Amino acid sequence: MILPIVAFGDPVLRKKCVDIAQDYEGLEMLIDSMFETMYASHGVGLAAPQIGKAINLFIIDTTPFEDEKYPALRKVFINPEVIEETGELWEFEEGCLSIPHIRENVKRHANLRIRYKNESFETIEEAYDGIAARVIQHEYDHCRGKLFVDHLSELKKRLLKNKLLGISKGAVNVDYRMRFPAAR
Ligand code: NI
């Protein structure tokens, strides 16, 4: 089922998400719906708060960025915990399905180690770099109530203020289902 994506300005995007248990009701269906929703909106990652649930869950599929060095990664992260971020800071232009039509360079560390549960609730610990690390960092931020625009300079934030307000009111054209907090 394709779910509406929550737009910038909705308080659920600012919540610190909570861990879930293996018997979380409808988890399998929720994950399926999140993948369906992400593909319908051409995203490479989607976090649960973006479909209105403040739980520690996100999915990624880096297929659009696939190359010889970085094979596509399709994964579910449950109760993720970034253990460490290391390496050089590098800039990459990020966007977000909750913040349509805004893309900005964000600096993040090149490497990360993360611990999480997979769909079978097995504990996994892995290291990532490249685009996969980038997408994971962006989605992990969502689970902590953080958005990519929070990483921008004060000046950039000021320049984007009206655009962001417009998005929260639904004054934006998108070709996927969205829910706007301040729409009338
Ligand atoms: Ni996002």
CSV table of C-alpha atoms and ligand atoms in Angstrom, one decimal:
chain,number,residue,atom,x,y,z
A,1,MET,CA,0.0,0.0,0.0
A,2,ILE,CA,1.4,3.4,-1.0
A,3,LEU,CA,1.3,5.7,2.1
A,4,PRO,CA,1.3,9.5,2.0
A,5,ILE,CA,4.7,11.0,2.8
A,6,VAL,CA,4.6,13.5,5.6
A,7,ALA,CA,5.9,17.0,4.6
A,8,PHE,CA,8.3,19.3,6.4
A,9,GLY,CA,6.6,21.0,9.3
A,10,ASP,CA,4.8,18.0,10.7
A,11,PRO,CA,5.9,17.4,14.3
A,12,VAL,CA,6.3,13.7,13.7
A,13,LEU,CA,9.5,14.5,11.7
A,14,ARG,CA,10.9,16.1,14.9
A,15,LYS,CA,10.3,13.3,17.3
A,16,LYS,CA,13.0,11.1,18.7
A,17,CYS,CA,11.8,7.6,17.5
A,18,VAL,CA,11.4,4.6,19.8
A,19,ASP,CA,12.7,1.1,19.4
A,20,ILE,CA,10.2,-1.6,18.4
A,21,ALA,CA,9.8,-5.2,19.4
A,22,GLN,CA,9.8,-8.2,17.1
A,23,ASP,CA,6.1,-8.6,17.6
A,24,TYR,CA,5.3,-5.0,16.5
A,25,GLU,CA,1.9,-5.3,15.0
A,26,GLY,CA,1.9,-5.4,11.2
A,27,LEU,CA,5.6,-4.9,10.9
A,28,GLU,CA,6.0,-7.0,7.8
A,29,MET,CA,3.2,-5.2,6.0
A,30,LEU,CA,4.5,-1.9,7.1
A,31,ILE,CA,8.0,-2.6,5.7
A,32,ASP,CA,6.4,-3.8,2.4
A,33,SER,CA,4.3,-0.6,2.3
A,34,MET,CA,7.4,1.6,3.0
A,35,PHE,CA,9.2,0.0,0.0
A,36,GLU,CA,6.2,0.5,-2.2
A,37,THR,CA,5.9,4.1,-1.1
A,38,MET,CA,9.6,4.8,-1.6
A,39,TYR,CA,9.7,3.3,-5.1
A,40,ALA,CA,6.5,5.2,-6.1
A,41,SER,CA,8.2,8.5,-5.1
A,42,HIS,CA,11.6,7.5,-6.6
A,43,GLY,CA,13.4,7.8,-3.3
A,44,VAL,CA,16.6,5.9,-2.2
A,45,GLY,CA,15.7,5.8,1.5
A,46,LEU,CA,12.6,6.2,3.6
A,47,ALA,CA,12.3,6.5,7.4
A,48,ALA,CA,9.2,5.5,9.4
A,49,PRO,CA,8.6,9.1,10.7
A,50,GLN,CA,8.1,10.1,7.1
A,51,ILE,CA,5.0,8.0,6.9
A,52,GLY,CA,3.9,9.2,10.3
A,53,LYS,CA,5.3,6.6,12.7
A,54,ALA,CA,7.9,7.7,15.3
A,55,ILE,CA,9.6,4.3,15.4
A,56,ASN,CA,13.2,3.3,14.8
A,57,LEU,CA,12.9,1.9,11.3
A,58,PHE,CA,14.2,2.9,7.9
A,59,ILE,CA,14.7,1.3,4.5
A,60,ILE,CA,17.2,2.0,1.7
A,61,ASP,CA,17.7,1.0,-1.9
A,62,THR,CA,20.7,2.5,-3.5
A,63,THR,CA,20.0,1.0,-7.0
A,64,PRO,CA,20.0,4.5,-8.7
A,65,PHE,CA,23.5,5.1,-7.5
A,66,GLU,CA,24.8,1.6,-8.4
A,67,ASP,CA,28.3,1.4,-10.0
A,68,GLU,CA,31.2,-1.1,-10.2
A,69,LYS,CA,32.6,0.0,-6.8
A,70,TYR,CA,29.3,0.2,-5.0
A,71,PRO,CA,26.7,-2.5,-5.8
A,72,ALA,CA,23.1,-1.7,-5.1
A,73,LEU,CA,22.0,-2.2,-1.5
A,74,ARG,CA,18.4,-2.9,-0.6
A,75,LYS,CA,18.0,-3.1,3.2
A,76,VAL,CA,15.8,-2.8,6.2
A,77,PHE,CA,17.3,-1.2,9.4
A,78,ILE,CA,15.4,-1.8,12.6
A,79,ASN,CA,16.4,-0.2,15.9
A,80,PRO,CA,19.6,1.2,14.3
A,81,GLU,CA,22.4,2.6,16.4
A,82,VAL,CA,25.4,4.3,14.7
A,83,ILE,CA,28.4,3.2,16.7
A,84,GLU,CA,30.9,5.5,15.1
A,85,GLU,CA,31.4,7.9,12.2
A,86,THR,CA,34.9,8.4,11.0
A,87,GLY,CA,36.9,9.5,8.0
A,88,GLU,CA,36.9,12.7,6.1
A,89,LEU,CA,34.0,15.0,5.8
A,90,TRP,CA,32.7,15.1,2.2
A,91,GLU,CA,30.0,17.0,0.5
A,92,PHE,CA,27.1,15.6,-1.4
A,93,GLU,CA,23.9,17.1,-2.7
A,94,GLU,CA,21.0,15.7,-0.6
A,95,GLY,CA,17.3,15.8,-1.0
A,96,CYS,CA,14.4,14.4,1.0
A,97,LEU,CA,11.0,13.1,0.1
A,98,SER,CA,9.5,15.2,2.9
A,99,ILE,CA,11.2,18.3,1.5
A,100,PRO,CA,10.4,18.2,-2.2
A,101,HIS,CA,12.4,20.3,-4.7
A,102,ILE,CA,15.1,21.4,-2.3
A,103,ARG,CA,18.6,20.0,-2.8
A,104,GLU,CA,21.6,21.2,-0.9
A,105,ASN,CA,25.2,20.1,-0.2
A,106,VAL,CA,25.6,18.4,3.2
A,107,LYS,CA,28.9,17.5,4.8
A,108,ARG,CA,29.1,14.1,6.5
A,109,HIS,CA,31.8,11.7,7.6
A,110,ALA,CA,32.8,9.2,4.9
A,111,ASN,CA,32.6,6.0,7.1
A,112,LEU,CA,30.2,4.6,9.6
A,113,ARG,CA,29.7,1.6,11.7
A,114,ILE,CA,26.1,0.7,12.5
A,115,ARG,CA,24.3,-1.9,14.6
A,116,TYR,CA,20.7,-2.8,13.9
A,117,LYS,CA,18.2,-5.6,13.7
A,118,ASN,CA,17.3,-7.1,10.3
A,119,GLU,CA,13.8,-8.3,9.4
A,120,SER,CA,14.4,-11.5,11.3
A,121,PHE,CA,15.4,-9.4,14.3
A,122,GLU,CA,19.0,-10.7,14.2
A,123,THR,CA,21.5,-8.2,15.4
A,124,ILE,CA,23.9,-7.1,12.6
A,125,GLU,CA,26.9,-4.9,12.8
A,126,GLU,CA,28.3,-3.5,9.6
A,127,ALA,CA,30.6,-0.8,8.2
A,128,TYR,CA,29.6,1.4,5.3
A,129,ASP,CA,31.2,4.0,3.1
A,130,GLY,CA,30.3,5.9,-0.1
A,131,ILE,CA,26.7,6.5,-1.1
A,132,ALA,CA,25.4,3.7,1.2
A,133,ALA,CA,26.9,5.4,4.2
A,134,ARG,CA,25.4,8.7,3.1
A,135,VAL,CA,21.9,7.4,2.6
A,136,ILE,CA,22.1,5.6,6.0
A,137,GLN,CA,23.3,8.7,7.8
A,138,HIS,CA,20.4,10.7,6.2
A,139,GLU,CA,17.8,8.1,7.2
A,140,TYR,CA,19.3,7.6,10.7
A,141,ASP,CA,19.0,11.4,11.2
A,142,HIS,CA,15.2,11.0,10.5
A,143,CYS,CA,14.9,8.6,13.4
A,144,ARG,CA,16.4,11.2,15.7
A,145,GLY,CA,14.1,14.0,14.5
A,146,LYS,CA,16.8,15.6,12.4
A,147,LEU,CA,16.5,16.7,8.7
A,148,PHE,CA,19.2,17.4,6.2
A,149,VAL,CA,18.4,21.1,6.2
A,150,ASP,CA,19.4,21.2,9.9
A,151,HIS,CA,23.0,20.6,8.7
A,152,LEU,CA,23.0,23.8,6.6
A,153,SER,CA,24.5,27.2,7.5
A,154,GLU,CA,22.4,29.8,9.3
A,155,LEU,CA,22.4,31.9,6.1
A,156,LYS,CA,21.3,29.0,3.9
A,157,LYS,CA,18.5,28.2,6.5
A,158,ARG,CA,17.3,31.8,6.3
A,159,LEU,CA,17.3,31.7,2.5
A,160,LEU,CA,15.2,28.5,2.5
A,161,LYS,CA,12.8,29.6,5.3
A,162,ASN,CA,9.9,30.7,3.0
A,163,LYS,CA,10.3,27.7,0.7
A,164,LEU,CA,10.1,25.4,3.7
A,165,LEU,CA,7.0,27.2,5.0
A,166,GLY,CA,5.5,26.8,1.6
A,167,ILE,CA,6.1,23.1,1.6
A,168,SER,CA,4.4,22.7,5.0
A,169,LYS,CA,1.4,24.5,3.6
A,170,GLY,CA,1.3,22.3,0.5
A,171,ALA,CA,2.4,25.0,-1.9
A,172,VAL,CA,4.5,22.6,-3.9
A,173,ASN,CA,4.0,20.3,-6.9
A,174,VAL,CA,4.8,16.7,-6.3
A,175,ASP,CA,3.9,13.6,-8.3
A,176,TYR,CA,3.6,11.4,-5.2
A,177,ARG,CA,1.1,11.3,-2.3
A,178,MET,CA,2.0,13.7,0.6
A,179,ARG,CA,0.4,14.9,3.8
A,180,PHE,CA,0.9,18.6,4.6
A,181,PRO,CA,0.7,19.7,8.2
A,182,ALA,CA,-0.4,23.3,7.6
A,183,ALA,CA,-2.6,22.7,4.5
A,184,ARG,CA,-6.1,24.0,4.8
B,1,NI,NI,14.8,12.4,4.1
